[in-house]
């Protein structure tokens, strides 16, 4: 019986699905009343990532979901690009993913999800569910997300089997290659065309600063307060997945990040 009980991540997923649905309904009501925010007044937020990068999955599960708190998503155009540090072989068709063939599959699955369910309120819960499993080292169970979210597996399965998923990934490859300045690692977070580099975890502060509209979400008051800004410290050794398949370098980066976090916690800096 205990195994049948929902996990904390599952409960969080249910909560975020509910939040997304309420945001979607709210947006629909606004559209009908003619007071919805025009896309041009929203702040663009792009996340370039790969499915099995630990830093990417943690960012999606622990940070990106904050957009759905206090209606922050109402002022954001969120774009997800599941390609990351993957590169193409000389045939310009075959992908070589940083974390192996399973990552190639999951990147394509998430690309198909975005294409099959264009609404953010539909595809984000699915991607959140898959990435939650990645953080738990249970990514091989990604198909359970269909049942958890009461979604049909057919659209994504058809996308994968038809080859359309590969076409989508090639588009994301071209988009990522065209980035200026080029991305250096993932997660690569861009707000209104400007990459945040090491400060990517403070993305909400950048969104609130960039927003020029009148309907400022209540949460922005916190992220723009002098007290909050004063406590922000850019992590010069953020947890990231660097370009290239170089596990030793990634390990050194993680050691530096862990040591930096320990020093900060103990107040030695």
Coordinates of C-alpha atoms in Angstrom, one line a residue:
X1 CA 0.0 0.0 0.0
X2 CA 2.8 2.4 0.8
X3 CA 4.1 2.2 -2.8
X4 CA 0.7 3.4 -4.0
X5 CA 1.0 6.6 -2.1
X6 CA 2.0 9.7 -4.2
X7 CA 5.6 10.9 -3.7
X8 CA 6.3 14.5 -2.7
X9 CA 7.5 15.2 -6.3
X10 CA 4.2 13.7 -7.6
X11 CA 2.2 16.0 -5.2
X12 CA 4.2 19.0 -6.4
X13 CA 3.5 18.0 -10.0
X14 CA -0.2 17.9 -9.2
X15 CA 0.0 21.4 -7.6
X16 CA 1.9 22.8 -10.6
X17 CA -0.6 21.3 -13.1
X18 CA -3.4 23.0 -11.1
X19 CA -1.5 26.3 -11.1
X20 CA -0.9 26.0 -14.9
X21 CA -4.6 25.3 -15.5
X22 CA -5.7 28.3 -13.4
X23 CA -3.2 30.5 -15.3
X24 CA -4.5 29.1 -18.6
X25 CA -8.2 29.7 -17.5
X26 CA -7.3 33.2 -16.3
X27 CA -5.6 34.0 -19.6
X28 CA -8.6 32.7 -21.5
X29 CA -10.9 35.0 -19.5
X30 CA -8.7 37.9 -20.1
X31 CA -8.7 37.2 -23.8
X32 CA -12.5 37.3 -23.9
X33 CA -12.6 40.5 -22.0
X34 CA -10.0 42.1 -24.2
X35 CA -7.6 42.9 -21.3
X36 CA -4.9 40.2 -21.9
X37 CA -1.4 41.3 -22.1
X38 CA -0.2 41.6 -25.7
X39 CA 2.8 39.4 -26.4
X40 CA 4.9 42.4 -27.2
X41 CA 4.6 43.7 -23.6
X42 CA 5.8 40.4 -22.1
X43 CA 9.4 39.5 -21.3
X44 CA 10.9 36.8 -23.4
X45 CA 12.6 34.0 -21.4
X46 CA 14.5 31.2 -23.3
X47 CA 16.0 28.1 -21.8
X48 CA 18.5 26.1 -23.8
X49 CA 19.0 22.8 -22.1
X50 CA 19.5 19.1 -22.4
X51 CA 17.4 16.5 -20.6
X52 CA 20.0 14.6 -18.6
X53 CA 22.2 17.4 -17.6
X54 CA 21.8 17.5 -13.7
X55 CA 22.0 21.3 -13.7
X56 CA 19.3 21.6 -16.3
X57 CA 16.9 19.2 -14.6
X58 CA 17.4 20.9 -11.2
X59 CA 16.8 24.3 -12.7
X60 CA 13.6 23.2 -14.3
X61 CA 12.3 21.4 -11.2
X62 CA 13.5 23.8 -8.5
X63 CA 13.7 27.2 -10.2
X64 CA 11.7 27.5 -13.4
X65 CA 8.5 26.4 -11.7
X66 CA 8.6 29.6 -9.7
X67 CA 7.2 31.4 -12.7
X68 CA 3.9 29.9 -11.8
X69 CA 3.8 31.4 -8.4
X70 CA 2.0 34.7 -7.9
X71 CA 1.2 34.8 -11.7
X72 CA 4.7 35.6 -12.9
X73 CA 4.1 33.6 -16.0
X74 CA 1.5 36.3 -17.0
X75 CA 4.3 38.6 -18.0
X76 CA 6.6 36.0 -19.6
X77 CA 6.9 34.4 -23.0
X78 CA 8.7 31.1 -22.1
X79 CA 10.6 29.2 -24.8
X80 CA 12.1 25.8 -24.2
X81 CA 14.8 24.5 -26.5
X82 CA 15.8 20.9 -25.8
X83 CA 19.2 20.5 -27.6
X84 CA 21.9 22.0 -25.4
X85 CA 25.4 20.7 -25.9
X86 CA 24.4 18.1 -28.4
X87 CA 26.2 18.3 -31.7
X88 CA 25.8 16.8 -35.2
X89 CA 28.1 14.4 -36.8
X90 CA 29.5 15.3 -40.3
X91 CA 26.4 14.0 -42.0
X92 CA 24.5 16.9 -40.3
X93 CA 21.7 14.4 -39.4
X94 CA 23.1 12.1 -36.6
X95 CA 23.1 13.7 -33.2
X96 CA 25.7 12.9 -30.5
X97 CA 24.3 13.8 -27.1
X98 CA 26.5 14.7 -24.2
X99 CA 24.9 12.1 -21.9
X100 CA 24.4 9.3 -24.4
X101 CA 21.6 7.9 -26.5
X102 CA 19.0 8.0 -23.7
X103 CA 19.4 11.8 -23.6
X104 CA 19.0 12.0 -27.3
X105 CA 15.7 10.1 -26.9
X106 CA 14.4 12.3 -24.0
X107 CA 15.4 15.5 -25.8
X108 CA 13.4 14.3 -28.8
X109 CA 10.5 13.2 -26.5
X110 CA 10.4 16.7 -25.0
X111 CA 10.6 18.4 -28.4
X112 CA 7.7 16.2 -29.5
X113 CA 5.7 17.2 -26.4
X114 CA 6.2 20.9 -27.1
X115 CA 5.1 20.3 -30.7
X116 CA 2.2 18.0 -29.9
X117 CA 0.8 20.2 -27.0
X118 CA 1.8 23.8 -28.0
X119 CA 0.1 25.4 -24.9
X120 CA 2.5 25.9 -22.1
X121 CA -0.1 24.6 -19.7
X122 CA -0.1 21.3 -21.6
X123 CA 3.6 20.6 -22.3
X124 CA 5.3 22.1 -19.3
X125 CA 3.8 19.7 -16.8
X126 CA 4.9 16.8 -18.9
X127 CA 8.5 18.2 -19.2
X128 CA 8.5 19.0 -15.5
X129 CA 7.4 15.4 -14.7
X130 CA 10.2 13.9 -16.9
X131 CA 12.8 16.2 -15.4
X132 CA 11.7 15.3 -11.9
X133 CA 12.4 11.7 -12.7
X134 CA 15.8 12.7 -13.9
X135 CA 16.6 14.4 -10.6
X136 CA 15.6 11.1 -8.9
X137 CA 17.7 9.0 -11.3
X138 CA 14.5 7.3 -12.5
X139 CA 14.4 8.7 -16.0
X140 CA 13.9 5.3 -17.5
X141 CA 10.3 5.6 -16.1
X142 CA 9.6 8.7 -18.1
X143 CA 6.5 7.1 -19.8
X144 CA 4.8 7.0 -16.4
X145 CA 4.3 10.7 -16.9
X146 CA 1.4 10.1 -19.3
X147 CA -0.6 8.2 -16.6
X148 CA 0.4 10.7 -13.9
X149 CA -0.9 13.6 -16.0
X150 CA -3.8 11.7 -17.6
X151 CA -2.4 12.4 -21.1
X152 CA -2.4 10.3 -24.2
X153 CA 0.9 8.9 -25.3
X154 CA -0.2 8.7 -28.9
X155 CA 0.8 12.3 -30.1
X156 CA 4.4 11.9 -28.8
X157 CA 4.7 8.3 -30.0
X158 CA 3.5 9.3 -33.5
X159 CA 6.0 12.2 -33.5
X160 CA 8.8 9.8 -32.6
X161 CA 7.9 7.0 -35.0
X162 CA 7.3 9.3 -38.0
X163 CA 10.7 10.9 -37.8
X164 CA 9.1 14.3 -37.1
X165 CA 10.9 14.4 -33.7
X166 CA 14.2 14.2 -35.5
X167 CA 13.2 17.1 -37.7
X168 CA 12.2 19.2 -34.6
X169 CA 15.6 18.5 -33.0
X170 CA 17.4 19.6 -36.1
X171 CA 15.5 22.9 -35.8
X172 CA 16.5 23.3 -32.2
X173 CA 20.1 22.5 -33.3
X174 CA 20.0 25.3 -35.8
X175 CA 18.5 27.7 -33.3
X176 CA 21.1 26.9 -30.6
X177 CA 23.9 27.2 -33.1
X178 CA 22.7 30.7 -34.1
X179 CA 22.8 32.1 -30.6
X180 CA 24.8 35.3 -30.3
X181 CA 26.8 35.3 -28.2
X182 CA 27.2 31.5 -28.5
X183 CA 26.2 29.4 -25.5
X184 CA 29.0 28.2 -23.3
X185 CA 27.2 25.6 -21.2
X186 CA 23.7 24.6 -20.2
X187 CA 21.4 25.6 -18.7
X188 CA 21.8 28.7 -20.8
X189 CA 19.1 31.2 -19.8
X190 CA 18.3 34.3 -21.9
X191 CA 16.1 37.2 -20.9
X192 CA 15.0 39.5 -23.7
X193 CA 17.9 38.4 -25.8
X194 CA 20.5 38.8 -23.1
X195 CA 22.2 35.7 -21.6
X196 CA 22.5 35.6 -17.8
X197 CA 25.7 33.6 -17.7
X198 CA 26.5 32.5 -14.1
X199 CA 23.6 34.5 -12.7
X200 CA 21.0 32.3 -14.3
X201 CA 19.3 31.2 -11.0
X202 CA 18.4 34.9 -10.4
X203 CA 16.4 34.9 -13.7
X204 CA 13.2 36.2 -12.0
X205 CA 14.9 39.4 -10.9
X206 CA 15.9 40.1 -14.5
X207 CA 12.4 39.4 -15.7
X208 CA 10.9 41.8 -13.3
X209 CA 13.5 44.5 -14.2
X210 CA 12.9 44.0 -17.9
X211 CA 9.1 44.2 -17.7
X212 CA 7.8 47.6 -18.8
X213 CA 4.0 46.9 -18.5
X214 CA 1.5 48.1 -15.9
X215 CA 0.4 44.8 -14.5
X216 CA 3.4 44.0 -12.3
X217 CA 2.9 40.7 -10.5
X218 CA 3.1 40.9 -6.7
X219 CA 6.1 38.6 -6.6
X220 CA 8.2 41.2 -8.4
X221 CA 8.1 43.4 -5.3
X222 CA 10.1 40.8 -3.5
X223 CA 12.6 40.2 -6.3
X224 CA 13.2 43.9 -6.8
X225 CA 13.4 44.9 -3.1
X226 CA 16.6 46.4 -1.8
X227 CA 16.9 43.7 0.8
X228 CA 16.6 40.9 -1.7
X229 CA 18.9 42.5 -4.3
X230 CA 21.5 43.1 -1.5
X231 CA 21.5 39.4 -0.7
X232 CA 22.0 38.3 -4.3
X233 CA 25.5 36.8 -4.9
X234 CA 26.5 35.7 -8.3
X235 CA 27.8 32.1 -8.2
X236 CA 31.1 32.3 -10.2
X237 CA 31.2 28.5 -10.3
X238 CA 27.6 27.6 -11.1
X239 CA 26.6 23.9 -11.5
X240 CA 26.5 23.6 -15.3
X241 CA 27.2 21.1 -18.1
X242 CA 30.0 22.5 -20.2
X243 CA 30.2 22.1 -24.0
X244 CA 31.8 18.9 -25.1
X245 CA 31.9 15.4 -23.6
X246 CA 34.5 16.0 -20.8
X247 CA 33.4 14.4 -17.6
X248 CA 36.6 15.2 -15.8
X249 CA 36.0 18.9 -16.4
X250 CA 32.4 18.6 -15.3
X251 CA 33.5 16.8 -12.1
X252 CA 36.0 19.6 -11.3
X253 CA 33.3 22.2 -11.8
X254 CA 31.0 20.4 -9.4
X255 CA 33.8 20.1 -6.8
X256 CA 34.4 23.8 -7.1
X257 CA 30.7 24.5 -6.8
X258 CA 30.4 22.2 -3.7
X259 CA 33.4 23.8 -2.0
X260 CA 32.1 27.3 -2.8
X261 CA 28.6 26.5 -1.4
X262 CA 30.3 25.0 1.8
X263 CA 32.4 28.1 2.3
X264 CA 29.4 30.4 1.9
X265 CA 27.3 28.3 4.3
X266 CA 29.9 28.3 7.0
X267 CA 30.4 32.1 6.6
X268 CA 34.1 31.9 5.8
X269 CA 33.8 34.3 2.9

